[in-house]
Amino acid sequence: MRIPTVFTPELQQRHGRTGWLVALVGAVLLVGSPYLPWAYGSDALDDMTYLGGPSPTQFLGLGLGALLLVCLLGVRFSGRLLTGRRSRWFAFAGGAKAAAVGAAVYVAVVLLAVTLELGGLINVEYGGWVALVGAVVALVGTRLLPPAPAPTVARVSSPAWLVIVTIAVVMLVLLLTVAYALDQDDPGIFVALLVFLVTVVVILLRVGLGPWFSAQTRRYRAVLVMAAFVAAFAFPFTQDGSEANMSIATQVLIFAATALGLNIVVGLAGLLDLGYIAFLGAGAFVAAILSGSAFSAVGWNPPFIVTVLISGLVASLLGLIIGSPTLRVSGDYLAIVTLAFGEIFRLVMINLDGSDGPDLTNGSNGIPGVPDLNFFGYDFGESHVILGIEIGRFANYYFLLLLVIALIMVVFNNLNRSRIGRGWVAIREDEKAAEAMGVNVFGLKLFAFAGGAFLAGVAGAVRAHHDISVTPDQYIFLESAFLLAAVVLGGMGTIVGVLLGAVLLRLMPEKLRFVDEYRLLIFGALLVLMMRFRPEGLVASRQRQLEFHEDDEELADKIDPTVPTTEGAR
């Protein structure tokens, strides 16, 4: 059922010029307001008390106003309002509407943060109210703009040098943005920055630059992957030896590596696993037992490469053990069984204390004192100076985890493109139909379970040395739920989407500790909104988009014009 709106197409066509002028006034107010004071006290955010001296947070608001102004000028000079002609390449009206909404949300977040941090709305100075009025005026004005035509810039064939330079610039901006975000201790600044980034991305998508970048990078995927890893490897060199930020970064990578393994089980094979954290724990406990820790009951300390393989194999063996009797069920029944397996694993690790069972894990105390890794004399526990910049302990593990993620990505890509991957997708879509076509359903499901468990075991082996200690309470159901949410939120069956979902779900709780009591509430609301408005995830594959929007013929033609629609059939 469509929600009625006062901004009908007839109203937009009749008052398009007036709406453009109103939005232009709002954009000018947004651009000028950062030079006015927004807060009475300097303790709010990053000191927005100066007249004529914008703070970084105010500059971000100015940037949104500037983007809105550019889009409005694009609407004007593309001839859309003057002659009714459609813009050939860009959809500036769509970008203007997104910029207005984002600017309104951004200003509201900043003023709310000022109110909370200084203790009252009275502490918002006149510059903040000018910004809010400008955002509201721009929002109303852009609602009167006629609908934006579909952008065609994505179909333009661009030279290789332009695409490569664009990729390099995007990765550089992304690197600097992540470094800046991690340096922010004020939660209000972090939320405002997040709103700014989301708004910029939506503007680029609405204008048409986002689809263009996506289309061009498909041609130069190797360049994109290489640039992404170069930017990721350069990240520790932007932190000036900060261990706090690198600790967060390594935790994000461990979470992302584990989520990529779960993506094989859930995203490709369609098996709902609610106990996946147990495989990560199995790898971590095996690595801790074989680490040579003084608290380990096993005296054997093999090289780390051997330990990683053993950890992965043990986790894979657990996957086979739990999968063999249970993978003949599916759906809710499989979810219940895997949930029970996750809890059983945690309780078994507690009982292996020498009293209720063999002495392997020291019970609930776990195995502390896991030594740092040492590769050919390179001690991961010590700081090293590389290119004149100090690289600390967590940065050492960060580099190792990047290599682990690269390995998992190679495995995932090769499996996804192979006959096995096509079999998994067939099982996910319709298990009965796949079995009727000769697909070995049980064997492929078992292989997905064991393969995903192996990758989780490898990540767990690195985590044991990173965390120094391993305890059963680290591997609870809530962690499995967050891993599954990262896959669903980012986009099942994709690599970039799962990485993005993992980064958001691990980074945001670290920066928003003031809402720790409401974390699960916010988490649940986020998933509900995602399932309502974008069930395919933030970064969805074309196939998943068609699955979730099979009745949307316009979307189907946009994603794959070769697929015939019912309208074309008629």
Coordinates of C-alpha atoms in Angstrom, one line a residue:
M1 CA 0.0 0.0 0.0
R2 CA 1.5 3.4 -1.0
I3 CA 1.7 6.1 1.6
P4 CA -0.1 9.2 0.4
T5 CA 2.1 12.3 0.1
V6 CA 1.3 16.0 -0.4
F7 CA 4.1 16.3 -2.9
T8 CA 2.3 14.8 -5.9
P9 CA 3.8 14.7 -9.4
E10 CA 1.4 17.4 -10.5
L11 CA 2.4 19.7 -7.7
Q12 CA 6.1 19.1 -8.5
Q13 CA 5.7 19.9 -12.2
R14 CA 3.7 23.1 -11.4
H15 CA 6.0 24.4 -8.6
G16 CA 9.4 23.0 -9.7
R17 CA 11.0 26.4 -10.2
T18 CA 9.7 27.6 -6.8
G19 CA 11.0 24.5 -5.1
W20 CA 14.4 25.0 -6.7
L21 CA 14.6 28.6 -5.4
V22 CA 13.5 27.6 -1.9
A23 CA 16.1 24.8 -1.8
L24 CA 18.8 27.2 -3.1
V25 CA 18.1 29.5 -0.1
G26 CA 18.3 26.6 2.3
A27 CA 21.6 25.5 0.7
V28 CA 23.1 29.0 1.1
L29 CA 22.1 29.0 4.7
L30 CA 23.7 25.6 5.2
V31 CA 27.0 26.8 3.6
G32 CA 27.1 30.0 5.7
S33 CA 26.0 28.6 9.1
P34 CA 29.3 26.9 9.9
Y35 CA 30.9 30.4 10.2
L36 CA 28.5 31.2 13.1
P37 CA 28.8 29.7 16.6
W38 CA 26.6 26.5 17.1
A39 CA 27.3 25.9 20.8
Y40 CA 27.6 28.0 24.0
G41 CA 30.3 26.0 25.6
S42 CA 33.5 24.6 24.2
D43 CA 33.0 21.2 25.9
A44 CA 30.5 20.1 23.3
L45 CA 31.9 18.0 20.4
D46 CA 34.9 19.8 19.0
D47 CA 34.4 23.4 20.2
M48 CA 31.8 25.1 17.9
T49 CA 31.8 28.4 19.8
Y50 CA 33.9 30.6 17.4
L51 CA 32.5 33.2 15.0
G52 CA 34.2 32.8 11.7
G53 CA 36.2 29.7 12.7
P54 CA 34.3 26.5 11.8
S55 CA 35.3 23.3 13.7
P56 CA 35.8 20.1 11.7
T57 CA 32.2 19.0 12.6
Q58 CA 30.9 22.3 11.2
F59 CA 33.0 21.9 8.1
L60 CA 31.3 18.5 7.4
G61 CA 27.9 20.4 7.6
L62 CA 29.3 22.9 5.2
G63 CA 30.4 20.1 2.9
L64 CA 26.8 18.7 2.8
G65 CA 25.5 22.2 2.0
A66 CA 28.1 22.5 -0.8
L67 CA 27.0 19.2 -2.2
L68 CA 23.4 20.3 -2.1
L69 CA 24.3 23.5 -3.9
V70 CA 26.2 21.6 -6.6
C71 CA 23.3 19.3 -7.2
L72 CA 20.9 22.2 -7.4
L73 CA 23.1 24.0 -9.9
G74 CA 23.3 20.8 -11.9
V75 CA 19.5 20.7 -12.0
R76 CA 19.4 24.3 -13.2
F77 CA 22.0 24.1 -15.9
S78 CA 21.1 20.7 -17.1
G79 CA 17.9 22.3 -18.5
R80 CA 15.6 20.2 -16.5
L81 CA 13.6 23.2 -15.1
L82 CA 14.0 25.5 -18.1
T83 CA 13.1 23.3 -21.0
G84 CA 11.9 20.1 -19.5
R85 CA 14.8 18.2 -21.1
R86 CA 16.2 15.2 -19.2
S87 CA 19.8 15.3 -18.0
R88 CA 21.8 13.0 -20.3
W89 CA 24.1 11.5 -17.7
F90 CA 23.4 12.6 -14.1
A91 CA 20.3 12.7 -12.0
F92 CA 21.0 15.9 -10.1
A93 CA 17.5 16.2 -8.7
G94 CA 17.8 12.8 -6.9
G95 CA 21.2 13.9 -5.5
A96 CA 19.7 17.2 -4.2
K97 CA 16.9 15.4 -2.4
A98 CA 19.3 13.0 -0.8
A99 CA 21.6 15.9 0.2
A100 CA 18.7 17.8 1.8
V101 CA 17.6 14.8 3.8
G102 CA 21.1 14.0 4.9
A103 CA 21.8 17.6 5.9
A104 CA 18.7 17.7 8.0
V105 CA 19.6 14.5 9.8
Y106 CA 23.2 15.7 10.3
V107 CA 22.3 19.1 11.8
A108 CA 19.7 17.4 14.1
V109 CA 22.3 14.9 15.3
V110 CA 24.8 17.7 16.0
L111 CA 22.3 19.9 17.9
L112 CA 21.1 16.9 19.9
A113 CA 24.7 16.1 20.9
V114 CA 25.2 19.7 21.9
T115 CA 22.1 19.6 24.0
L116 CA 23.0 16.3 25.8
E117 CA 26.7 17.2 26.4
L118 CA 26.1 20.7 27.7
G119 CA 22.9 20.0 29.6
G120 CA 20.0 21.7 27.8
L121 CA 18.7 23.1 24.5
I122 CA 19.5 26.6 25.7
N123 CA 23.2 25.9 24.9
V124 CA 22.5 25.8 21.2
E125 CA 23.7 29.1 19.7
Y126 CA 22.1 31.0 16.8
G127 CA 24.4 29.4 14.2
G128 CA 22.9 26.0 15.0
W129 CA 19.4 27.3 14.5
V130 CA 20.4 28.9 11.2
A131 CA 21.7 25.6 10.1
L132 CA 18.6 23.8 11.2
V133 CA 16.3 26.3 9.4
G134 CA 18.4 26.0 6.3
A135 CA 18.2 22.2 6.3
V136 CA 14.4 22.3 6.8
V137 CA 14.0 24.9 4.0
A138 CA 16.2 22.9 1.7
L139 CA 14.2 19.7 2.5
V140 CA 10.9 21.3 1.7
G141 CA 12.3 22.9 -1.5
T142 CA 13.8 19.7 -2.9
R143 CA 10.5 17.8 -2.3
L144 CA 9.0 20.1 -4.9
L145 CA 11.6 19.2 -7.6
P146 CA 10.3 17.0 -10.4
P147 CA 11.3 13.3 -10.3
A148 CA 14.9 12.7 -11.4
P149 CA 15.4 10.8 -14.6
A150 CA 17.5 7.6 -14.4
P151 CA 21.2 8.5 -14.7
T152 CA 23.0 7.0 -17.8
V153 CA 26.6 7.8 -16.8
A154 CA 27.1 4.1 -15.8
R155 CA 26.8 3.1 -19.4
V156 CA 29.7 5.5 -20.4
S157 CA 32.9 3.7 -21.3
S158 CA 35.7 5.4 -19.5
P159 CA 39.5 5.2 -20.2
A160 CA 41.5 2.9 -18.0
W161 CA 43.7 5.7 -16.5
L162 CA 40.6 7.6 -15.3
V163 CA 39.2 4.4 -13.6
I164 CA 42.6 3.6 -12.0
V165 CA 43.0 7.1 -10.7
T166 CA 39.5 7.2 -9.3
I167 CA 40.0 3.9 -7.5
A168 CA 43.2 5.2 -6.0
V169 CA 41.5 8.4 -4.8
V170 CA 38.6 6.6 -3.4
M171 CA 40.9 4.2 -1.4
L172 CA 43.0 7.1 -0.1
V173 CA 39.9 9.0 1.0
L174 CA 38.6 5.8 2.7
L175 CA 41.9 5.3 4.5
L176 CA 42.0 8.9 5.8
T177 CA 38.3 8.7 6.8
V178 CA 38.7 5.5 8.8
A179 CA 41.8 6.9 10.5
Y180 CA 40.0 10.1 11.4
A181 CA 36.9 8.2 12.7
L182 CA 39.0 6.0 15.0
D183 CA 40.7 9.1 16.5
Q184 CA 37.3 10.5 17.6
D185 CA 36.5 9.8 21.3
D186 CA 33.4 11.9 21.4
P187 CA 30.4 9.7 20.4
G188 CA 28.5 12.6 19.0
I189 CA 31.3 13.4 16.5
F190 CA 31.4 9.7 15.5
V191 CA 27.6 9.5 14.9
A192 CA 27.7 12.8 13.0
L193 CA 30.6 11.5 10.9
L194 CA 28.7 8.3 10.2
V195 CA 25.6 10.3 9.0
F196 CA 27.8 12.5 6.8
L197 CA 29.4 9.4 5.2
V198 CA 26.1 7.7 4.6
T199 CA 24.7 10.9 3.0
V200 CA 27.7 11.3 0.7
V201 CA 27.3 7.7 -0.5
V202 CA 23.6 8.0 -1.1
I203 CA 24.2 11.3 -3.0
L204 CA 26.7 9.5 -5.3
L205 CA 24.3 6.7 -5.8
R206 CA 21.4 8.9 -6.6
V207 CA 23.4 11.2 -9.0
G208 CA 24.8 8.2 -10.9
L209 CA 28.4 8.2 -9.9
G210 CA 28.0 5.2 -7.6
P211 CA 26.6 2.9 -10.4
W212 CA 29.4 4.3 -12.7
F213 CA 32.1 3.4 -10.2
S214 CA 30.6 -0.1 -9.7
A215 CA 30.3 -0.7 -13.4
Q216 CA 33.9 0.4 -14.1
T217 CA 35.4 -1.6 -11.2
R218 CA 33.9 -4.8 -12.5
R219 CA 36.2 -4.3 -15.4
Y220 CA 39.2 -3.6 -13.2
R221 CA 38.5 -5.9 -10.3
A222 CA 42.1 -6.8 -9.8
V223 CA 43.1 -3.1 -9.5
L224 CA 40.3 -2.5 -7.0
V225 CA 41.4 -5.5 -4.8
M226 CA 45.1 -4.5 -5.0
A227 CA 44.3 -0.9 -4.1
A228 CA 42.1 -2.0 -1.2
F229 CA 44.8 -4.2 0.3
V230 CA 47.4 -1.4 -0.2
A231 CA 45.2 1.0 1.7
A232 CA 44.6 -1.6 4.4
F233 CA 48.3 -2.3 4.8
A234 CA 49.0 1.4 5.0
F235 CA 46.5 2.0 7.8
P236 CA 48.9 1.3 10.8
F237 CA 51.2 3.9 9.4
T238 CA 48.5 6.5 9.9
Q239 CA 48.1 5.8 13.7
D240 CA 51.5 7.0 14.9
G241 CA 52.0 4.0 17.1
S242 CA 48.5 4.2 18.7
E243 CA 47.8 0.8 20.3
A244 CA 44.2 1.7 21.2
N245 CA 43.1 2.2 17.6
M246 CA 45.1 -0.8 16.4
S247 CA 43.5 -3.0 19.0
I248 CA 40.0 -2.1 17.7
A249 CA 41.2 -2.7 14.1
T250 CA 42.5 -6.2 14.9
Q251 CA 39.3 -7.1 16.7
V252 CA 37.4 -5.9 13.6
L253 CA 39.6 -8.1 11.3
I254 CA 39.1 -11.2 13.5
F255 CA 35.4 -10.6 13.4
A256 CA 35.4 -10.1 9.7
A257 CA 37.5 -13.2 9.0
T258 CA 35.1 -15.3 11.0
A259 CA 32.1 -13.7 9.3
L260 CA 33.6 -14.5 5.8
G261 CA 33.8 -18.2 6.9
L262 CA 30.1 -18.1 8.0
N263 CA 29.2 -16.5 4.7
I264 CA 30.0 -19.8 3.0
V265 CA 27.5 -21.6 5.2
V266 CA 24.8 -19.0 5.3
G267 CA 25.4 -16.9 2.2
L268 CA 26.2 -19.6 -0.4
A269 CA 24.6 -22.9 1.0
G270 CA 21.7 -21.2 2.8
L271 CA 22.3 -23.1 6.1
L272 CA 21.2 -21.2 9.1
D273 CA 23.9 -21.7 11.7
L274 CA 23.4 -20.2 15.1
G275 CA 26.4 -21.9 16.8
Y276 CA 29.2 -20.8 14.5
I277 CA 31.1 -19.2 17.2
A278 CA 31.9 -22.7 18.6
F279 CA 34.2 -23.3 15.6
L280 CA 36.1 -20.1 16.3
G281 CA 36.4 -21.2 19.9
A282 CA 37.6 -24.6 18.9
G283 CA 40.5 -23.1 16.9
A284 CA 41.4 -20.7 19.7
F285 CA 41.5 -23.5 22.3
V286 CA 43.6 -25.8 20.2
A287 CA 46.1 -23.0 19.5
A288 CA 46.2 -22.1 23.2
I289 CA 46.8 -25.7 24.2
L290 CA 49.6 -26.0 21.6
S291 CA 51.1 -22.6 22.3
G292 CA 53.5 -23.6 25.0
S293 CA 51.7 -21.6 27.7
A294 CA 52.6 -22.4 31.3
F295 CA 48.9 -23.2 31.9
S296 CA 48.6 -25.6 29.0
A297 CA 48.2 -29.3 29.9
V298 CA 50.0 -30.4 26.7
G299 CA 53.7 -30.1 26.4
W300 CA 53.9 -30.1 22.6
N301 CA 54.6 -26.7 21.0
P302 CA 54.7 -27.1 17.2
P303 CA 55.4 -24.3 14.7
F304 CA 52.5 -21.9 14.3
I305 CA 51.8 -23.0 10.7
V306 CA 51.3 -26.5 12.0
T307 CA 49.1 -25.2 14.8
V308 CA 46.9 -23.3 12.4
L309 CA 46.4 -26.4 10.3
I310 CA 45.6 -28.5 13.4
S311 CA 43.2 -25.8 14.7
G312 CA 41.4 -25.7 11.3
L313 CA 41.2 -29.5 11.1
V314 CA 39.8 -29.8 14.6
A315 CA 37.2 -27.2 13.9
S316 CA 36.4 -28.9 10.6
L317 CA 36.1 -32.3 12.4
L318 CA 33.6 -30.7 14.8
G319 CA 31.7 -29.5 11.8
L320 CA 31.6 -33.0 10.4
I321 CA 30.5 -34.4 13.7
I322 CA 27.7 -32.0 14.2
G323 CA 26.7 -31.9 10.5
S324 CA 26.5 -35.6 9.8
P325 CA 23.5 -36.4 11.9
T326 CA 21.8 -33.0 11.7
L327 CA 22.2 -31.7 8.1
R328 CA 19.3 -33.9 7.0
V329 CA 17.0 -31.3 8.6
S330 CA 16.8 -27.7 7.5
G331 CA 15.3 -24.4 8.3
D332 CA 14.2 -23.8 11.9
Y333 CA 15.2 -27.3 13.0
L334 CA 18.8 -26.8 11.8
A335 CA 19.0 -23.5 13.5
I336 CA 17.9 -25.0 16.8
V337 CA 20.4 -27.8 16.6
T338 CA 23.3 -25.5 15.8
L339 CA 22.2 -23.2 18.6
A340 CA 22.4 -26.2 21.0
F341 CA 25.8 -27.2 19.6
G342 CA 27.2 -23.7 20.4
E343 CA 26.0 -24.0 24.0
I344 CA 27.2 -27.6 24.3
F345 CA 30.7 -26.5 23.2
R346 CA 30.9 -23.8 25.8
L347 CA 29.8 -26.1 28.6
V348 CA 32.2 -28.9 27.5
M349 CA 35.1 -26.4 27.6
I350 CA 34.1 -25.5 31.1
N351 CA 33.9 -29.2 32.1
L352 CA 37.4 -30.0 30.8
D353 CA 39.0 -28.9 34.1
G354 CA 40.4 -32.2 35.4
S355 CA 37.4 -32.6 37.8
D356 CA 34.4 -33.3 35.5
G357 CA 36.6 -34.3 32.6
P358 CA 40.1 -34.4 31.3
D359 CA 42.3 -31.5 32.3
L360 CA 42.7 -29.6 29.0
T361 CA 41.1 -26.1 29.3
N362 CA 41.3 -25.3 33.1
G363 CA 37.6 -25.0 33.1
S364 CA 36.0 -21.6 33.3
N365 CA 39.5 -20.1 34.0
G366 CA 40.6 -21.0 30.4
I367 CA 44.2 -20.9 29.3
P368 CA 46.0 -17.6 30.1
G369 CA 49.5 -16.6 29.3
V370 CA 49.4 -17.5 25.6
P371 CA 52.8 -16.3 24.2
D372 CA 53.1 -14.0 21.3
L373 CA 54.0 -15.3 17.9
N374 CA 57.6 -15.3 16.7
F375 CA 58.3 -15.8 13.0
F376 CA 61.9 -16.2 12.1
G377 CA 63.0 -13.8 14.9
Y378 CA 60.2 -11.3 14.3
D379 CA 58.5 -11.1 17.7
F380 CA 54.8 -10.0 17.4
G381 CA 54.8 -8.9 21.0
E382 CA 57.4 -6.2 20.5
S383 CA 57.3 -2.8 18.7
H384 CA 59.2 -2.4 15.5
V385 CA 60.2 0.6 13.5
I386 CA 59.3 0.4 9.8
L387 CA 59.8 3.3 7.4
G388 CA 60.5 5.5 10.5
I389 CA 57.1 4.7 12.1
E390 CA 56.7 2.6 15.2
I391 CA 54.6 -0.5 14.6
G392 CA 53.3 -1.9 17.9
R393 CA 52.0 -5.3 19.0
F394 CA 48.5 -5.0 17.7
A395 CA 49.8 -3.7 14.3
N396 CA 51.8 -6.9 13.9
Y397 CA 48.7 -9.0 14.4
Y398 CA 46.8 -6.6 12.1
F399 CA 49.2 -7.4 9.2
L400 CA 48.9 -11.2 9.9
L401 CA 45.1 -11.0 9.9
L402 CA 45.1 -9.2 6.6
L403 CA 46.9 -12.1 5.1
V404 CA 44.4 -14.5 6.7
I405 CA 41.5 -12.5 5.2
A406 CA 43.2 -12.5 1.8
L407 CA 43.5 -16.3 2.1
I408 CA 39.8 -16.6 3.0
M409 CA 38.8 -14.3 0.2
V410 CA 40.7 -16.5 -2.3
V411 CA 39.1 -19.6 -1.0
F412 CA 35.6 -18.1 -1.1
N413 CA 36.0 -16.7 -4.6
N414 CA 37.2 -20.0 -6.0
L415 CA 34.5 -22.0 -4.3
N416 CA 31.8 -19.5 -5.4
R417 CA 32.8 -19.7 -9.0
S418 CA 33.3 -23.5 -9.1
R419 CA 30.8 -26.3 -9.6
I420 CA 30.6 -26.7 -5.8
G421 CA 29.5 -23.1 -5.5
R422 CA 26.8 -23.5 -8.1
G423 CA 25.6 -26.5 -6.2
W424 CA 25.4 -24.6 -3.0
V425 CA 23.4 -21.8 -4.7
A426 CA 21.0 -24.4 -6.1
I427 CA 20.5 -25.9 -2.7
R428 CA 19.9 -22.5 -1.2
E429 CA 17.3 -21.7 -3.8
D430 CA 15.4 -25.0 -3.8
E431 CA 16.8 -28.1 -2.1
K432 CA 14.3 -30.5 -3.6
A433 CA 14.8 -29.2 -7.1
A434 CA 18.6 -29.4 -6.7
E435 CA 18.3 -33.0 -5.5
A436 CA 16.1 -33.8 -8.4
M437 CA 18.7 -32.4 -10.8
G438 CA 21.3 -34.8 -9.4
V439 CA 23.1 -32.5 -7.0
N440 CA 24.6 -34.3 -4.0
V441 CA 22.7 -32.2 -1.5
F442 CA 23.9 -33.9 1.7
G443 CA 27.5 -34.1 0.6
L444 CA 27.7 -30.4 -0.4
K445 CA 25.9 -29.2 2.8
L446 CA 28.4 -31.2 4.8
F447 CA 31.3 -29.8 2.9
A448 CA 30.0 -26.3 3.4
F449 CA 29.7 -26.9 7.1
A450 CA 33.2 -28.4 7.4
G451 CA 34.8 -25.8 5.1
G452 CA 33.3 -22.9 7.0
A453 CA 34.4 -24.4 10.3
F454 CA 38.0 -24.8 9.0
L455 CA 38.2 -21.1 8.1
A456 CA 36.8 -20.2 11.6
G457 CA 39.4 -22.4 13.2
V458 CA 42.2 -20.6 11.4
A459 CA 40.9 -17.3 12.6
G460 CA 40.5 -18.7 16.1
A461 CA 44.2 -19.8 16.1
V462 CA 45.3 -16.2 15.4
R463 CA 42.8 -14.8 18.0
A464 CA 44.3 -17.0 20.8
H465 CA 47.7 -15.3 20.4
H466 CA 46.2 -11.9 19.9
D467 CA 44.0 -12.1 23.1
I468 CA 46.8 -13.8 25.2
S469 CA 44.1 -15.8 27.0
V470 CA 41.2 -18.1 25.9
T471 CA 38.2 -18.6 28.1
P472 CA 34.8 -20.4 27.4
D473 CA 32.8 -17.2 28.2
Q474 CA 34.3 -15.5 25.1
Y475 CA 32.2 -17.8 22.9
I476 CA 28.6 -17.3 23.8
F477 CA 25.5 -17.3 21.6
L478 CA 25.4 -13.5 21.3
E479 CA 28.7 -13.6 19.4
S480 CA 27.1 -16.1 16.9
A481 CA 24.1 -13.8 16.5
F482 CA 26.4 -10.8 15.7
L483 CA 28.3 -12.9 13.2
L484 CA 25.1 -13.9 11.5
A485 CA 23.9 -10.3 11.6
A486 CA 27.1 -9.1 9.9
V487 CA 26.4 -11.5 7.0
V488 CA 22.8 -10.6 6.7
L489 CA 23.4 -6.8 7.1
G490 CA 26.3 -6.6 4.7
G491 CA 24.9 -8.9 2.0
M492 CA 24.8 -12.7 2.0
G493 CA 27.0 -14.3 -0.6
T494 CA 29.2 -11.2 -1.1
I495 CA 32.7 -10.4 0.2
V496 CA 32.6 -6.6 0.3
G497 CA 29.2 -6.6 1.9
V498 CA 30.2 -9.0 4.7
L499 CA 33.4 -7.0 5.4
L500 CA 31.3 -3.8 5.6
G501 CA 28.7 -5.5 7.9
A502 CA 31.5 -6.8 10.2
V503 CA 33.2 -3.4 10.4
L504 CA 30.0 -1.7 11.3
L505 CA 28.8 -4.2 13.9
R506 CA 32.2 -4.4 15.6
L507 CA 33.3 -0.8 15.3
M508 CA 30.1 1.0 16.4
P509 CA 29.8 -0.7 19.8
E510 CA 33.4 0.4 20.5
K511 CA 32.6 4.0 19.7
L512 CA 29.1 4.2 21.2
R513 CA 29.7 2.8 24.6
F514 CA 27.4 5.4 26.2
V515 CA 24.4 3.4 24.7
D516 CA 25.8 0.0 25.8
E517 CA 22.6 -0.8 27.8
Y518 CA 20.5 -0.2 24.6
R519 CA 22.9 -2.0 22.2
L520 CA 20.6 -5.0 21.6
L521 CA 17.6 -2.7 21.2
I522 CA 19.4 -0.6 18.6
F523 CA 20.8 -3.8 17.0
G524 CA 17.3 -5.3 16.7
A525 CA 15.8 -2.1 15.3
L526 CA 18.5 -1.9 12.7
L527 CA 17.8 -5.5 11.5
V528 CA 14.1 -4.8 11.3
L529 CA 14.7 -1.7 9.2
M530 CA 17.1 -3.6 6.9
M531 CA 14.6 -6.4 6.4
R532 CA 11.9 -3.9 5.6
F533 CA 13.8 -1.6 3.2
R534 CA 16.8 -3.6 1.9
P535 CA 16.5 -7.3 2.6
E536 CA 19.3 -8.1 0.2
G537 CA 21.8 -6.3 2.4
L538 CA 24.0 -3.2 2.1
V539 CA 26.1 -4.6 -0.7
A540 CA 24.0 -7.2 -2.5
S541 CA 24.9 -9.3 -5.5
R542 CA 22.7 -8.9 -8.6
Q543 CA 21.3 -12.4 -8.1
R544 CA 20.2 -11.7 -4.5
Q545 CA 18.6 -8.4 -5.6
L546 CA 16.5 -10.3 -8.2
E547 CA 15.5 -12.9 -5.6
F548 CA 14.2 -10.3 -3.1
H549 CA 12.6 -8.1 -5.8
E550 CA 11.4 -10.7 -8.3
D551 CA 8.2 -8.6 -8.9
D552 CA 10.1 -5.4 -9.7
E553 CA 10.5 -5.5 -13.4
E554 CA 12.2 -2.1 -13.6
L555 CA 14.9 -3.3 -11.1
A556 CA 15.3 -6.6 -13.0
D557 CA 15.9 -4.7 -16.2
K558 CA 18.4 -2.4 -14.5
I559 CA 20.3 -5.3 -13.0
D560 CA 20.3 -7.6 -16.0
P561 CA 18.7 -6.2 -19.2
T562 CA 19.0 -9.7 -20.9
V563 CA 16.4 -11.2 -18.5
P564 CA 12.9 -10.9 -20.2
T565 CA 10.1 -9.4 -18.1
T566 CA 6.4 -10.0 -18.4
E567 CA 6.0 -6.6 -19.9
G568 CA 8.5 -7.4 -22.6
A569 CA 6.8 -10.8 -23.2
R570 CA 3.6 -9.0 -23.9

